[in-house]
Short mmCIF file of C-alpha atoms (C1' of nucleotides) in Angstrom, two decimals:
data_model
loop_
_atom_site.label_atom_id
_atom_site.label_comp_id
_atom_site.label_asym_id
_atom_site.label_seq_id
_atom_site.Cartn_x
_atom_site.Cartn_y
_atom_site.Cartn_z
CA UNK A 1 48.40 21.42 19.99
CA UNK A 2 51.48 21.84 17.75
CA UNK A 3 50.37 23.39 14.95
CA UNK A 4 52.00 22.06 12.40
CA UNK A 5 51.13 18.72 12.92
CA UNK A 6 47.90 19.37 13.19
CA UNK A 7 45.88 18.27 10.24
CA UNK A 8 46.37 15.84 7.62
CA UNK A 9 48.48 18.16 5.82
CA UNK A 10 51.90 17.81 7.24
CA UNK A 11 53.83 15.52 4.28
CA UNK A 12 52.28 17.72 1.61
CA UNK A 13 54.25 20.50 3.91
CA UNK A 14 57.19 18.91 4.37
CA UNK A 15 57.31 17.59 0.29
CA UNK A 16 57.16 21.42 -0.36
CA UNK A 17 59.81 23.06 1.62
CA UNK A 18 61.96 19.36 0.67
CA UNK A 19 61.61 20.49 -2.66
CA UNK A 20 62.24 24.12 -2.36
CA UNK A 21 65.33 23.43 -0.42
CA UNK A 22 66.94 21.53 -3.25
CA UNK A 23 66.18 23.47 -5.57
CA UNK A 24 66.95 27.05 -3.73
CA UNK A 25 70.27 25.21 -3.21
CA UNK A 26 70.61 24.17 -6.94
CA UNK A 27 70.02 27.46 -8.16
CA UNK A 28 72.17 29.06 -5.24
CA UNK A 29 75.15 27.00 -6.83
CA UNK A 30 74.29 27.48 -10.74
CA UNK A 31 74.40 30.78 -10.41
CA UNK A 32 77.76 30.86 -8.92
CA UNK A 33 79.29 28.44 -12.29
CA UNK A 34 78.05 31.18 -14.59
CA UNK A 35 74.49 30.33 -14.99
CA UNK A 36 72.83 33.28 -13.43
CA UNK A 37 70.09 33.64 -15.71
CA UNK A 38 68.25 30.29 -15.33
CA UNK A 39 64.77 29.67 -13.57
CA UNK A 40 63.89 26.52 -11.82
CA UNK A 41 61.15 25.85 -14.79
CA UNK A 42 64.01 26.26 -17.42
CA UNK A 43 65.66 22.64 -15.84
CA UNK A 44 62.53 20.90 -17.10
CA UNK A 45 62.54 21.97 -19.98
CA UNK A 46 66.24 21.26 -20.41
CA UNK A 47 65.21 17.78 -18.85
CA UNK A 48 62.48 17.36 -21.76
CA UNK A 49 65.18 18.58 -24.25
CA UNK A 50 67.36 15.95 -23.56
CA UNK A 51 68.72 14.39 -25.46
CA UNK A 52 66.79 14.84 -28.98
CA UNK A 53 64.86 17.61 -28.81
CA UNK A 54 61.36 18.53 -28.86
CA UNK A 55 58.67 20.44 -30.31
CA UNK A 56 57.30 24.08 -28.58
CA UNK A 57 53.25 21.53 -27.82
CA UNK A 58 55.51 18.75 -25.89
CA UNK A 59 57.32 21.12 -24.24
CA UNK A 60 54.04 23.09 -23.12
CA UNK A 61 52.71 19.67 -22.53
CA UNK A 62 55.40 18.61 -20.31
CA UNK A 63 55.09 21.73 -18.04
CA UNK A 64 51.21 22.04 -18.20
CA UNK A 65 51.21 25.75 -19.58
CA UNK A 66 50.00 26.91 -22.73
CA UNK A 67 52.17 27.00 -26.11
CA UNK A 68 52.50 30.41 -26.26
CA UNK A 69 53.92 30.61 -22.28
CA UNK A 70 56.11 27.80 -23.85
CA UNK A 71 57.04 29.81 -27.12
CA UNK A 72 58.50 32.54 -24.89
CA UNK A 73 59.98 30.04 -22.46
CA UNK A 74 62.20 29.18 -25.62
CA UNK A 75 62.43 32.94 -26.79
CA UNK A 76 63.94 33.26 -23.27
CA UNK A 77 66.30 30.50 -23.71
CA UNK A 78 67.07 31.42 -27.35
CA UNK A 79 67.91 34.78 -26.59
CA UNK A 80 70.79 33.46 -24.04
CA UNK A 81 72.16 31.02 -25.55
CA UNK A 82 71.22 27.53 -24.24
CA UNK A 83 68.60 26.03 -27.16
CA UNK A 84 68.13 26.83 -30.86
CA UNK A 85 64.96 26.22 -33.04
CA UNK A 86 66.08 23.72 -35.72
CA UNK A 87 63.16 23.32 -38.64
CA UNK A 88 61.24 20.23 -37.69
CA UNK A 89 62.48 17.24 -40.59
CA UNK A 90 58.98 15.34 -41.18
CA UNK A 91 56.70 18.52 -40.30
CA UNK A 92 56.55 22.03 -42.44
CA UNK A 93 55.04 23.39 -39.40
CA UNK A 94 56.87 22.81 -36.66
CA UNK A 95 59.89 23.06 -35.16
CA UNK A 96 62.15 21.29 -32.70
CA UNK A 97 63.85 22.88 -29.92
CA UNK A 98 67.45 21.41 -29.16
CA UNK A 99 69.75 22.48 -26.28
CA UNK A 100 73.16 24.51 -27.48
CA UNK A 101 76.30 23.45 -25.51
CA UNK A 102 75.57 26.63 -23.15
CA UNK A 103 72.38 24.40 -22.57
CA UNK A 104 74.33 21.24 -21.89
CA UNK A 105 76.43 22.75 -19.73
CA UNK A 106 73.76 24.17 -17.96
CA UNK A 107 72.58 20.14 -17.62
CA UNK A 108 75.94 19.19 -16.37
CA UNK A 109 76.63 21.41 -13.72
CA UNK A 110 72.95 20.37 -12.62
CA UNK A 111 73.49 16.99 -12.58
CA UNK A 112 77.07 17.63 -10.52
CA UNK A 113 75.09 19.71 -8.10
CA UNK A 114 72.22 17.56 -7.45
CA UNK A 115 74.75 14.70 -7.05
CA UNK A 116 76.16 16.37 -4.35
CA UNK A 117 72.87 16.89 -2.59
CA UNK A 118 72.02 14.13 -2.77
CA UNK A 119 75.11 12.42 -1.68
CA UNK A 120 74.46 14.73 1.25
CA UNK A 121 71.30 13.33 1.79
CA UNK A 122 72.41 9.79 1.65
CA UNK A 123 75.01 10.49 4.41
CA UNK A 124 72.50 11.73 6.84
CA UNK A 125 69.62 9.05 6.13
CA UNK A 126 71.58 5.86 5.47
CA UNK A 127 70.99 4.36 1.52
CA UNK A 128 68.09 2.02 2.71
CA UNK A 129 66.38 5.23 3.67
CA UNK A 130 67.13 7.24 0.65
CA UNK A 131 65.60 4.26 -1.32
CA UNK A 132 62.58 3.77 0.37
CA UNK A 133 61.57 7.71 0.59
CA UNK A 134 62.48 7.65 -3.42
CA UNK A 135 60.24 4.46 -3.70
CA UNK A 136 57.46 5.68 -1.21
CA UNK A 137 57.26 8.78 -3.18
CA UNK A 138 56.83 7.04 -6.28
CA UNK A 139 54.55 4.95 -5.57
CA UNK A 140 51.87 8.29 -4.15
CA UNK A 141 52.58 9.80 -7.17
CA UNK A 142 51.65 6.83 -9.64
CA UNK A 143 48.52 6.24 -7.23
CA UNK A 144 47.29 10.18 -8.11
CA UNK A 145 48.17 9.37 -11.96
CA UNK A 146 46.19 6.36 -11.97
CA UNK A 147 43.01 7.95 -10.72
CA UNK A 148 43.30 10.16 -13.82
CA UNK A 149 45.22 13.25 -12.76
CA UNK A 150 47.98 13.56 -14.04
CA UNK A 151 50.51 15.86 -12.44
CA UNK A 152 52.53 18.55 -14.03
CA UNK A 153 55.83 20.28 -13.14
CA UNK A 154 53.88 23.72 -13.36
CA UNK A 155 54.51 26.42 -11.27
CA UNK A 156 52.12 25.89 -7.85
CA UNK A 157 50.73 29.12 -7.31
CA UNK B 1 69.30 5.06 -19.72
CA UNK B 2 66.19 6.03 -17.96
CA UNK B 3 66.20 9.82 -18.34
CA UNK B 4 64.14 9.95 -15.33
CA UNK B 5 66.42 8.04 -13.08
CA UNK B 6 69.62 9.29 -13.94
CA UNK B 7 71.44 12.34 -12.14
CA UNK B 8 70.91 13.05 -9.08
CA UNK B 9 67.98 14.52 -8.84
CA UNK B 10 65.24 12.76 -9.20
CA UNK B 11 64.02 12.45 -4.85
CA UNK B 12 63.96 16.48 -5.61
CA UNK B 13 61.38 15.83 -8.91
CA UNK B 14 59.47 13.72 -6.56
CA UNK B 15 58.73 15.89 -3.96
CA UNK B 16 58.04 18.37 -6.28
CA UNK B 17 55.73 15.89 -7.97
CA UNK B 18 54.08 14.78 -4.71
CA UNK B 19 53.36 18.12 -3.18
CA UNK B 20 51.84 19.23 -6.65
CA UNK B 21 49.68 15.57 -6.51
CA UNK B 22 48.58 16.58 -3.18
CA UNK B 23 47.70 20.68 -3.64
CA UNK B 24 45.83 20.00 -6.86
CA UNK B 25 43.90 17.49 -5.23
CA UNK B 26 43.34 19.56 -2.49
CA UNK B 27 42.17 22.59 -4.54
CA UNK B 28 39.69 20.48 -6.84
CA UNK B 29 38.30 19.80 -3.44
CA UNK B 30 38.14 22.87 -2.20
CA UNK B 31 36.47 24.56 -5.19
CA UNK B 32 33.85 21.44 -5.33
CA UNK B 33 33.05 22.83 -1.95
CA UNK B 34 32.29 25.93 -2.52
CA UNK B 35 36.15 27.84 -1.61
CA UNK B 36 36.70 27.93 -5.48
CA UNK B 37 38.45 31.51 -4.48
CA UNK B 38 41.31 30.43 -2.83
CA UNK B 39 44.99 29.84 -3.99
CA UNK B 40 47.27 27.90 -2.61
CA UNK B 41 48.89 30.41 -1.02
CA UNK B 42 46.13 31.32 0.84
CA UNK B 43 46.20 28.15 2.42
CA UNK B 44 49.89 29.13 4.11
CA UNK B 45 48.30 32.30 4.84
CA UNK B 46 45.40 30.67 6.72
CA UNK B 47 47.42 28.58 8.89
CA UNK B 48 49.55 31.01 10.13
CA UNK B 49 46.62 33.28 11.21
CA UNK B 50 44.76 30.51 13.08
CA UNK B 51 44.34 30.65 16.19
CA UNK B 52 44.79 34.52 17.07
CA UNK B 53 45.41 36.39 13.86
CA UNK B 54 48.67 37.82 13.08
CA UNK B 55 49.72 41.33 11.67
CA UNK B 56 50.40 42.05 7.62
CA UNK B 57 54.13 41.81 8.75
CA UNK B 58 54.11 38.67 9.97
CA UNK B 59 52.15 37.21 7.42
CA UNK B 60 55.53 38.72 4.69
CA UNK B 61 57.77 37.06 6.96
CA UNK B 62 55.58 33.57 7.12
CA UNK B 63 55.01 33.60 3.19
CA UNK B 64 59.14 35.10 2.11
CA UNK B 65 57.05 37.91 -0.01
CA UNK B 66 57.18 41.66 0.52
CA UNK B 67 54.72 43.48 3.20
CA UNK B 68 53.01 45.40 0.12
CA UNK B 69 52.66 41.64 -1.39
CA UNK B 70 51.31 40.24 1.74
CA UNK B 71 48.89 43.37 2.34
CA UNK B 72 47.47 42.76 -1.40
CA UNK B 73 47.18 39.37 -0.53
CA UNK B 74 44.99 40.68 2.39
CA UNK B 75 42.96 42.50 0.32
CA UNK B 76 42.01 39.67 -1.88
CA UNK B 77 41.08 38.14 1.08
CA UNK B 78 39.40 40.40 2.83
CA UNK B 79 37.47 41.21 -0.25
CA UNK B 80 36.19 37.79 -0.43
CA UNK B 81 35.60 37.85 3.22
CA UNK B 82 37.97 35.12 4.38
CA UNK B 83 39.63 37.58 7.01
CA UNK B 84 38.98 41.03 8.65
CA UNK B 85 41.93 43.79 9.79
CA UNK B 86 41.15 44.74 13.18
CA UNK B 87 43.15 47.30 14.60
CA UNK B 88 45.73 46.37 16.40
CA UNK B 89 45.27 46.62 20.69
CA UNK B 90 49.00 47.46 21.32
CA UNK B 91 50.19 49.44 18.29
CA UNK B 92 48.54 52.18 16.78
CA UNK B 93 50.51 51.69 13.16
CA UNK B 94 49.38 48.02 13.16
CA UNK B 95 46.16 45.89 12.28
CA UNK B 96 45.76 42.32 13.40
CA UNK B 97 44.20 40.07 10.69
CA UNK B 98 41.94 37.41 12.04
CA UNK B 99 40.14 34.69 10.26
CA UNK B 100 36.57 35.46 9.77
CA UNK B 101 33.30 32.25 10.04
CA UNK B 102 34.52 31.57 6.38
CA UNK B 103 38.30 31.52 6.71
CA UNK B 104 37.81 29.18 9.70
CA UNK B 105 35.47 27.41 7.49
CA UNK B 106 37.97 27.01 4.80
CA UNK B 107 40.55 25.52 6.97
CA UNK B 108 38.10 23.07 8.13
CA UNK B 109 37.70 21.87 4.53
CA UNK B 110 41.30 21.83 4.18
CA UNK B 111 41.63 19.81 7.43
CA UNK B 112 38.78 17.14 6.16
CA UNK B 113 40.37 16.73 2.68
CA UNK B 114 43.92 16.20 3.92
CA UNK B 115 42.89 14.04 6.27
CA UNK B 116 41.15 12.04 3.11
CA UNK B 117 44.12 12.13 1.10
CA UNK B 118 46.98 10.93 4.00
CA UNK B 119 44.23 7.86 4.60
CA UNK B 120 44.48 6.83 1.01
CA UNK B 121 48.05 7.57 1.47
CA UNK B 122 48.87 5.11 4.33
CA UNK B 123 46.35 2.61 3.09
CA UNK B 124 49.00 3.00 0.38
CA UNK B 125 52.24 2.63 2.02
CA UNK B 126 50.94 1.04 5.40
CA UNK B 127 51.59 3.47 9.05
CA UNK B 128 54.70 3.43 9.60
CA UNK B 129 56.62 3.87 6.18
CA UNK B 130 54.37 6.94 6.00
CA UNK B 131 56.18 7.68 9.73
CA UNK B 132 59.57 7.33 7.93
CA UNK B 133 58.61 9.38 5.37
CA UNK B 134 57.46 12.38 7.31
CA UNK B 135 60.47 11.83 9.71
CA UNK B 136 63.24 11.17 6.90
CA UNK B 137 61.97 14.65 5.24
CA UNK B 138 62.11 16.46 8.50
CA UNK B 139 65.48 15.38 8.70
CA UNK B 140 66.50 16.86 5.67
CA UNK B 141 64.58 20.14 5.63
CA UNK B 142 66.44 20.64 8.99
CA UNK B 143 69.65 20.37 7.75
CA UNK B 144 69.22 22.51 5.42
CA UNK B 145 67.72 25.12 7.69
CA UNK B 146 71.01 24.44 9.95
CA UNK B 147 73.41 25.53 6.68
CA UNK B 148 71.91 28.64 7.31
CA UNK B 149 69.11 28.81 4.46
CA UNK B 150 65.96 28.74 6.03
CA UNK B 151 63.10 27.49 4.16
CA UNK B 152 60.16 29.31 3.48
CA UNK B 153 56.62 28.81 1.51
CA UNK B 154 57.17 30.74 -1.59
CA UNK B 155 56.55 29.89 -4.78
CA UNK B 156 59.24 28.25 -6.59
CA UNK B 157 59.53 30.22 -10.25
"C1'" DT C 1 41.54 15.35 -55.39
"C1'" DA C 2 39.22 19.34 -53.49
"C1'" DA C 3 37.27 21.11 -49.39
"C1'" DA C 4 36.93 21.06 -44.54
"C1'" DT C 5 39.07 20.65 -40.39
"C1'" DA C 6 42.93 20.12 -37.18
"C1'" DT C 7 47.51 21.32 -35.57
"C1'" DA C 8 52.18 23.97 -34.78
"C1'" DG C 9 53.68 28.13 -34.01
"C1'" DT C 10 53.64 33.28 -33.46
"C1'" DC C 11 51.95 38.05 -32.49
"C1'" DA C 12 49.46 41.13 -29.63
"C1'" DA C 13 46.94 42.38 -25.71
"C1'" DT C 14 45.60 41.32 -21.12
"C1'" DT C 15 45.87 39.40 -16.35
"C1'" DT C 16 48.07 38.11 -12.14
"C1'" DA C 17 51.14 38.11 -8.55
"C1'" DC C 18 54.69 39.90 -7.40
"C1'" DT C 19 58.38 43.90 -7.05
"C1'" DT C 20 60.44 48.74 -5.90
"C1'" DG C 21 59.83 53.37 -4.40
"C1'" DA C 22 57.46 56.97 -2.06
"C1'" DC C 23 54.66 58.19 1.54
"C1'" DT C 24 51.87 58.66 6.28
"C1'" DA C 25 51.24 57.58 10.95
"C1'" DT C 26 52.77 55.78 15.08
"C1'" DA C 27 56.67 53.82 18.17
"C1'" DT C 28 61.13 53.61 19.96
"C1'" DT C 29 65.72 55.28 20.78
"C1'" DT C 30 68.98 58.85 21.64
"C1'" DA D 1 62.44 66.88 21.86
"C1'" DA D 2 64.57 65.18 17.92
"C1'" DA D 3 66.07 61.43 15.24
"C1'" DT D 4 65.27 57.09 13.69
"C1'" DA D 5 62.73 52.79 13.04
"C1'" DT D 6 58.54 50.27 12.01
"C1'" DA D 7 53.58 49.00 10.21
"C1'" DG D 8 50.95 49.71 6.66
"C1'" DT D 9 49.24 51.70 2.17
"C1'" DC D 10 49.33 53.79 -2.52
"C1'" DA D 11 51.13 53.85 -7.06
"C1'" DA D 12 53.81 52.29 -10.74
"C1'" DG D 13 56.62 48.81 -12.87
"C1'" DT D 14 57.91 43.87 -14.03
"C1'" DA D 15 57.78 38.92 -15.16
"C1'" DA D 16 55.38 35.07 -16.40
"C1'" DA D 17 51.55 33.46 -17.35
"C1'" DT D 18 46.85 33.90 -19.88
"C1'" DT D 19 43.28 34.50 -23.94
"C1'" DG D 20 42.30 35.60 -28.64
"C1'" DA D 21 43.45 36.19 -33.41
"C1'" DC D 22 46.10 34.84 -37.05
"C1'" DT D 23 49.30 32.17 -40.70
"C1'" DA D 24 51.08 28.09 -42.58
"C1'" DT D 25 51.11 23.37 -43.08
"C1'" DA D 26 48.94 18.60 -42.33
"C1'" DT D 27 45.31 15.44 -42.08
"C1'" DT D 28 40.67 13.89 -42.74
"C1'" DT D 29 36.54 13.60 -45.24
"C1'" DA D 30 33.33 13.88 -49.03
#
DNA sequence: TAAATATAGTCAATTTACTTGACTATATTT
DNA sequence: AAATATAGTCAAGTAAATTGACTATATTTA
C-alpha cells in the first residue's frame, strides 16, 4: 500500500508542503530584492501592521505567542529598519507599532512575488480551479473556527 | 479593501491555516489519548519509520534537519519509548530505528483521528471536491519540486 | 475619589529545538 | 595498505520561544 496515501492524513500533508513551497519560494526571492533578513513570521506581522498599526498584545494575539516573544519580534524589526514604536494617542501605556518604508517595501515586493506565484498557479490549474481550492479551503478553516478553535499563524512545531 | 483578500497570497495563508486547523486538532487528540509527548514532528518521523525502521540518516534527510538534530530527536523518542536503535545488520557504523508497541500505537491514533477529521471534512465539501482538492495541491507541490526545490517537512520559521 | 485590580509593555532568566564543529568507528575507494 | 567517505555521537553555541517579576498607566469598585 502506497504509503502516503495511506491514512486520513494526506490533505493535511499536502496543505503543509503547499504552504512551505510558497513560502520557501517567497523568501527565496525577498532575499534576492534586498530583504535578506526577514522570517516567514515577520510577513504576518507586517500583514497585521497594515495599514494603521497595532499594539505589541494584538500583534502577540494575531500570531498566538506571548507579548514578550512579540516585544522582541518588534525589537527585531526595530533594530533593521522596517517598523517604529510610535507612543500610543488614547493610551499612556501602550504603544503602536507602524511599518517604516523599509517595512512597506518589504510588503510590496511580497505582494509582487506572491502575485507571480500565484499567477503561476492559475496557469497550471485553470481559474475555476484556483477558486474553488481558495473557497474549499475556506470553508475547512471557518468549520474548525466555528467549533471554537481558533487557528493561529504560529510557528507548527 | 479586504486586507485578507488582497495580494496574492492569500491560497498560501490558507494552506497554512488549514494544515495548522488540522495538526492542532490532531494533537489535542492525541494528548486526550494518552500520546501527550509527541510533537508534530514526531509524527513525520513516525511515518517514515513504519513499516521497517530506517537509519538516523535517513530520518535527517526525510525531516531537512541535521543528523545530530535527527539523532536528538531519537533520543527524545527513544527516551519516551516510542522507538528502539537496533544495530544495524549490514553496517557496523549504523543503527536501524524501528517503531516500538507504542510508536505503532501512536500512529494508529493518528490514523483513527485523521480519518475523523477528513469525514467531517468531506461531509463538508461533499467526495469529490475533496478529490480536487487533494489532486489540485498535488499538482502544485509537483511543480514546484520540478523547478528544482524539493519540498521537505521542516518547520517553517 | 481613593483603593483595588487589570492591562501594556519591558527586563531577565530559562527552555527548546535546532545548528556547527570535533571526534570515533566502520566502510569504501584508490 | 592507505586514503577517503560515511554513520553516528558528544559538546557547545544560537535563535526563538517560554515563564516570572516588575513598572507604569487605566479601569473598576467600594
Amino acid at each position: 500500500m502506497d504509503n502516503k496515501s495511506s491514512g486520513g492524513y494526506e490533505l493535511t500533508v499536502l496543505m503543509s508542503l503547499g504552504f512551505r513551497a510558497a513560502i520557501d519560494e517567497l523568501h527565496r526571492q525577498l532575499a534576492s530584492s534586498g530583504f535578506e533578513d526577514v522570517r516567514p513570521a515577520h510577513g504576518f506581522v507586517f500583514q497585521r501592521l497594515a495599514p494603521h498599526g497595532a499594539t505589541g498584545n494584538e500583534i502577540a494575539e494575531h500570531m498566538g505567542i506571548t507579548k514578550q516573544a512579540a516585544s522582541q519580534m518588534i525589537d527585531y524589526l526595530e533594530e533593521h529598519g522596517y517598523v517604529k514604536r510610535h507612543s500610543h494617542p488614547r493610551d499612556g501605556r501602550g504603544k503602536i507599532v507602524v511599518l517604516t518604508e523599509r517595512g512597506w517595501g518589504c510588503i510590496q515586493a511580497t505582494e509582487r512575488i506572491f502575485a507571480g506565484i500565484e499567477r503561476r498557479w492559475t496557469d497550471l490549474l485553470g481559474r475555476e480551479r484556483m477558486d474553488e481550492l481558495r473557497t474549499d479551503l475556506r470553508r475547512l478553516i471557518q468549520a474548525a473556527a466555528e467549533e471554537g478553535h481558533p487557528v493561529h499563524f504560529r510557528p507548527v512545531w
